[in-house]
PDB file of C-alpha atoms in Angstrom:
ATOM      1  CA  UNK A   1     234.614 117.549 174.991  1.00  0.00           C
ATOM      2  CA  UNK A   2     235.026 114.619 172.562  1.00  0.00           C
ATOM      3  CA  UNK A   3     238.768 115.124 172.206  1.00  0.00           C
ATOM      4  CA  UNK A   4     239.423 115.377 175.956  1.00  0.00           C
ATOM      5  CA  UNK A   5     237.359 112.258 176.749  1.00  0.00           C
ATOM      6  CA  UNK A   6     239.047 110.400 173.885  1.00  0.00           C
ATOM      7  CA  UNK A   7     242.520 111.355 175.148  1.00  0.00           C
ATOM      8  CA  UNK A   8     241.454 110.263 178.649  1.00  0.00           C
ATOM      9  CA  UNK A   9     240.601 106.796 177.285  1.00  0.00           C
ATOM     10  CA  UNK A  10     244.187 106.367 176.056  1.00  0.00           C
ATOM     11  CA  UNK A  11     245.756 107.840 179.195  1.00  0.00           C
ATOM     12  CA  UNK A  12     243.767 105.376 181.338  1.00  0.00           C
ATOM     13  CA  UNK A  13     246.021 102.607 179.986  1.00  0.00           C
ATOM     14  CA  UNK A  14     248.809 103.954 182.201  1.00  0.00           C
ATOM     15  CA  UNK A  15     246.874 103.962 185.480  1.00  0.00           C
ATOM     16  CA  UNK A  16     247.861 101.324 188.029  1.00  0.00           C
ATOM     17  CA  UNK A  17     244.374  99.791 188.077  1.00  0.00           C
ATOM     18  CA  UNK A  18     243.872  99.565 184.296  1.00  0.00           C
ATOM     19  CA  UNK A  19     244.472  95.817 184.214  1.00  0.00           C
ATOM     20  CA  UNK A  20     245.569  95.741 180.576  1.00  0.00           C
ATOM     21  CA  UNK A  21     248.184  96.995 178.153  1.00  0.00           C
ATOM     22  CA  UNK A  22     248.424  97.325 174.399  1.00  0.00           C
ATOM     23  CA  UNK A  23     251.083  95.064 172.941  1.00  0.00           C
ATOM     24  CA  UNK A  24     252.346  94.002 169.527  1.00  0.00           C
ATOM     25  CA  UNK A  25     251.260  90.707 167.974  1.00  0.00           C
ATOM     26  CA  UNK A  26     252.739  88.668 165.145  1.00  0.00           C
ATOM     27  CA  UNK A  27     249.587  86.570 164.656  1.00  0.00           C
ATOM     28  CA  UNK A  28     248.507  88.471 161.544  1.00  0.00           C
ATOM     29  CA  UNK A  29     251.806  88.663 159.641  1.00  0.00           C
ATOM     30  CA  UNK A  30     250.050  87.757 156.393  1.00  0.00           C
ATOM     31  CA  UNK A  31     248.864  91.400 156.276  1.00  0.00           C
ATOM     32  CA  UNK A  32     252.523  92.493 156.260  1.00  0.00           C
ATOM     33  CA  UNK A  33     252.065  95.215 158.848  1.00  0.00           C
ATOM     34  CA  UNK A  34     252.445  95.516 162.585  1.00  0.00           C
ATOM     35  CA  UNK A  35     249.298  94.656 164.509  1.00  0.00           C
ATOM     36  CA  UNK A  36     248.325  95.281 168.120  1.00  0.00           C
ATOM     37  CA  UNK A  37     246.500  93.361 170.805  1.00  0.00           C
ATOM     38  CA  UNK A  38     245.242  93.922 174.336  1.00  0.00           C
ATOM     39  CA  UNK A  39     246.902  91.853 177.063  1.00  0.00           C
ATOM     40  CA  UNK A  40     245.729  91.424 180.666  1.00  0.00           C
ATOM     41  CA  UNK A  41     248.108  92.736 183.345  1.00  0.00           C
ATOM     42  CA  UNK A  42     245.951  91.318 186.150  1.00  0.00           C
ATOM     43  CA  UNK A  43     243.536  88.431 186.529  1.00  0.00           C
ATOM     44  CA  UNK A  44     239.974  89.059 185.396  1.00  0.00           C
ATOM     45  CA  UNK A  45     237.050  86.895 186.516  1.00  0.00           C
ATOM     46  CA  UNK A  46     233.888  86.032 184.586  1.00  0.00           C
ATOM     47  CA  UNK A  47     231.427  88.894 185.030  1.00  0.00           C
ATOM     48  CA  UNK A  48     234.094  91.562 185.635  1.00  0.00           C
ATOM     49  CA  UNK A  49     233.765  94.749 183.621  1.00  0.00           C
ATOM     50  CA  UNK A  50     236.911  96.253 182.139  1.00  0.00           C
ATOM     51  CA  UNK A  51     235.801  99.897 182.259  1.00  0.00           C
ATOM     52  CA  UNK A  52     239.179 101.450 181.553  1.00  0.00           C
ATOM     53  CA  UNK A  53     239.561  99.555 178.297  1.00  0.00           C
ATOM     54  CA  UNK A  54     236.935 101.486 176.421  1.00  0.00           C
ATOM     55  CA  UNK A  55     236.129 102.936 173.061  1.00  0.00           C
ATOM     56  CA  UNK A  56     233.539 104.954 171.254  1.00  0.00           C
ATOM     57  CA  UNK A  57     231.378 104.076 168.265  1.00  0.00           C
ATOM     58  CA  UNK A  58     231.094 106.754 165.568  1.00  0.00           C
ATOM     59  CA  UNK A  59     228.514 106.262 162.825  1.00  0.00           C
ATOM     60  CA  UNK A  60     229.837 106.270 159.242  1.00  0.00           C
ATOM     61  CA  UNK A  61     228.037 107.426 156.131  1.00  0.00           C
ATOM     62  CA  UNK A  62     228.069 105.152 153.047  1.00  0.00           C
ATOM     63  CA  UNK A  63     231.059 106.864 151.441  1.00  0.00           C
ATOM     64  CA  UNK A  64     233.142 106.709 154.639  1.00  0.00           C
ATOM     65  CA  UNK A  65     232.199 103.059 155.097  1.00  0.00           C
ATOM     66  CA  UNK A  66     233.358 102.121 151.585  1.00  0.00           C
ATOM     67  CA  UNK A  67     236.591 104.059 151.987  1.00  0.00           C
ATOM     68  CA  UNK A  68     237.528 102.559 155.357  1.00  0.00           C
ATOM     69  CA  UNK A  69     236.112  99.024 155.162  1.00  0.00           C
ATOM     70  CA  UNK A  70     238.857  97.662 152.922  1.00  0.00           C
ATOM     71  CA  UNK A  71     241.737  98.852 155.060  1.00  0.00           C
ATOM     72  CA  UNK A  72     240.576  99.211 158.657  1.00  0.00           C
ATOM     73  CA  UNK A  73     239.261  96.390 160.831  1.00  0.00           C
ATOM     74  CA  UNK A  74     237.942  99.006 163.275  1.00  0.00           C
ATOM     75  CA  UNK A  75     234.885  99.355 161.040  1.00  0.00           C
ATOM     76  CA  UNK A  76     232.058  97.431 162.676  1.00  0.00           C
ATOM     77  CA  UNK A  77     228.296  96.971 162.588  1.00  0.00           C
ATOM     78  CA  UNK A  78     226.413  98.139 165.656  1.00  0.00           C
ATOM     79  CA  UNK A  79     223.529  95.798 166.433  1.00  0.00           C
ATOM     80  CA  UNK A  80     222.313  98.424 168.909  1.00  0.00           C
ATOM     81  CA  UNK A  81     222.201 101.258 166.335  1.00  0.00           C
ATOM     82  CA  UNK A  82     221.747  99.059 163.216  1.00  0.00           C
ATOM     83  CA  UNK A  83     224.481 100.844 161.270  1.00  0.00           C
ATOM     84  CA  UNK A  84     228.154 100.675 160.351  1.00  0.00           C
ATOM     85  CA  UNK A  85     230.619 102.756 162.319  1.00  0.00           C
ATOM     86  CA  UNK A  86     234.222 103.283 163.307  1.00  0.00           C
ATOM     87  CA  UNK A  87     235.364 101.965 166.680  1.00  0.00           C
ATOM     88  CA  UNK A  88     237.864 104.377 168.286  1.00  0.00           C
ATOM     89  CA  UNK A  89     239.838 104.196 171.527  1.00  0.00           C
ATOM     90  CA  UNK A  90     242.060 101.587 173.192  1.00  0.00           C
ATOM     91  CA  UNK A  91     239.318  98.928 173.066  1.00  0.00           C
ATOM     92  CA  UNK A  92     239.589  98.923 169.271  1.00  0.00           C
ATOM     93  CA  UNK A  93     242.768  96.853 169.650  1.00  0.00           C
ATOM     94  CA  UNK A  94     240.802  93.847 170.947  1.00  0.00           C
ATOM     95  CA  UNK A  95     241.211  91.108 168.382  1.00  0.00           C
ATOM     96  CA  UNK A  96     238.549  88.604 167.402  1.00  0.00           C
ATOM     97  CA  UNK A  97     238.539  85.071 168.722  1.00  0.00           C
ATOM     98  CA  UNK A  98     235.853  82.476 168.039  1.00  0.00           C
ATOM     99  CA  UNK A  99     236.079  81.497 171.745  1.00  0.00           C
ATOM    100  CA  UNK A 100     236.510  85.051 173.052  1.00  0.00           C
ATOM    101  CA  UNK A 101     236.964  85.881 176.731  1.00  0.00           C
ATOM    102  CA  UNK A 102     235.043  89.182 176.585  1.00  0.00           C
ATOM    103  CA  UNK A 103     232.066  90.743 174.893  1.00  0.00           C
ATOM    104  CA  UNK A 104     231.395  94.308 173.816  1.00  0.00           C
ATOM    105  CA  UNK A 105     229.297  96.095 176.428  1.00  0.00           C
ATOM    106  CA  UNK A 106     227.663  99.359 175.272  1.00  0.00           C
ATOM    107  CA  UNK A 107     227.119 102.065 177.900  1.00  0.00           C
ATOM    108  CA  UNK A 108     223.422 102.989 178.006  1.00  0.00           C
ATOM    109  CA  UNK A 109     222.411 105.488 175.336  1.00  0.00           C
ATOM    110  CA  UNK A 110     225.943 106.777 174.815  1.00  0.00           C
ATOM    111  CA  UNK A 111     228.380 105.801 172.072  1.00  0.00           C
ATOM    112  CA  UNK A 112     230.824 104.389 174.638  1.00  0.00           C
ATOM    113  CA  UNK A 113     231.741 100.697 174.731  1.00  0.00           C
ATOM    114  CA  UNK A 114     233.796  98.685 177.219  1.00  0.00           C
ATOM    115  CA  UNK A 115     234.278  94.948 177.843  1.00  0.00           C
ATOM    116  CA  UNK A 116     232.473  92.433 180.017  1.00  0.00           C
ATOM    117  CA  UNK A 117     234.501  89.315 180.838  1.00  0.00           C
ATOM    118  CA  UNK A 118     232.787  86.089 179.706  1.00  0.00           C
ATOM    119  CA  UNK A 119     235.436  83.647 180.956  1.00  0.00           C
ATOM    120  CA  UNK A 120     238.371  84.014 183.343  1.00  0.00           C
ATOM    121  CA  UNK A 121     241.453  85.777 181.953  1.00  0.00           C
ATOM    122  CA  UNK A 122     244.967  85.173 183.300  1.00  0.00           C
ATOM    123  CA  UNK A 123     247.803  87.686 183.483  1.00  0.00           C
ATOM    124  CA  UNK A 124     249.537  87.808 180.088  1.00  0.00           C
ATOM    125  CA  UNK A 125     246.520  86.413 178.223  1.00  0.00           C
ATOM    126  CA  UNK A 126     245.146  88.319 175.256  1.00  0.00           C
ATOM    127  CA  UNK A 127     241.781  90.029 175.797  1.00  0.00           C
ATOM    128  CA  UNK A 128     239.549  89.103 172.852  1.00  0.00           C
ATOM    129  CA  UNK A 129     235.989  89.617 171.598  1.00  0.00           C
ATOM    130  CA  UNK A 130     233.799  87.769 169.136  1.00  0.00           C
ATOM    131  CA  UNK A 131     233.162  90.152 166.211  1.00  0.00           C
ATOM    132  CA  UNK A 132     230.354  88.357 164.358  1.00  0.00           C
ATOM    133  CA  UNK A 133     229.455  85.147 162.517  1.00  0.00           C
ATOM    134  CA  UNK A 134     230.609  86.354 159.091  1.00  0.00           C
ATOM    135  CA  UNK A 135     233.179  89.070 159.848  1.00  0.00           C
ATOM    136  CA  UNK A 136     236.021  87.089 158.247  1.00  0.00           C
ATOM    137  CA  UNK A 137     234.139  85.628 155.286  1.00  0.00           C
ATOM    138  CA  UNK A 138     231.137  83.307 155.212  1.00  0.00           C
ATOM    139  CA  UNK A 139     231.063  81.465 158.540  1.00  0.00           C
ATOM    140  CA  UNK A 140     234.375  83.179 159.390  1.00  0.00           C
ATOM    141  CA  UNK A 141     236.118  80.832 156.921  1.00  0.00           C
ATOM    142  CA  UNK A 142     239.119  83.225 156.742  1.00  0.00           C
ATOM    143  CA  UNK A 143     239.452  83.597 160.516  1.00  0.00           C
ATOM    144  CA  UNK A 144     243.031  83.610 161.850  1.00  0.00           C
ATOM    145  CA  UNK A 145     242.204  83.531 165.564  1.00  0.00           C
ATOM    146  CA  UNK A 146     244.022  81.334 168.068  1.00  0.00           C
ATOM    147  CA  UNK A 147     240.960  79.116 168.592  1.00  0.00           C
ATOM    148  CA  UNK A 148     240.640  78.384 164.865  1.00  0.00           C
ATOM    149  CA  UNK A 149     244.375  77.740 164.650  1.00  0.00           C
ATOM    150  CA  UNK A 150     244.075  74.818 167.087  1.00  0.00           C
TER     151      UNK A 150
END
């Protein structure tokens, strides 16, 4: 069941009503590896829910957390479950921005997560989320987002 629903999340990118695509970004070249981003392929209005851009949160044990935290930005803290976990699925490609246009929206008591639009998004604009206050160092002092770049 998990594998088929996970595959479905990725296949949903190719439906005509998805409203987003996964694209390459050069914003994080300092890491010397290709990075991805989510880009809107239609206009999204404040309050819209981007259901087809979803992911799943999988709890990590302490050893897994230590192993993955240094090399994978898909490791995140769930304020809902009060634990660290791995974020899987197409939504994991949403990059952080200090003035994000979406927020993570957990689905009831499941491990699924999709996005709720917090400000209008134009076609071609990157879909972003705010990770946390200290995700990129104290006060996000190492943040490389577009808003901090300005």
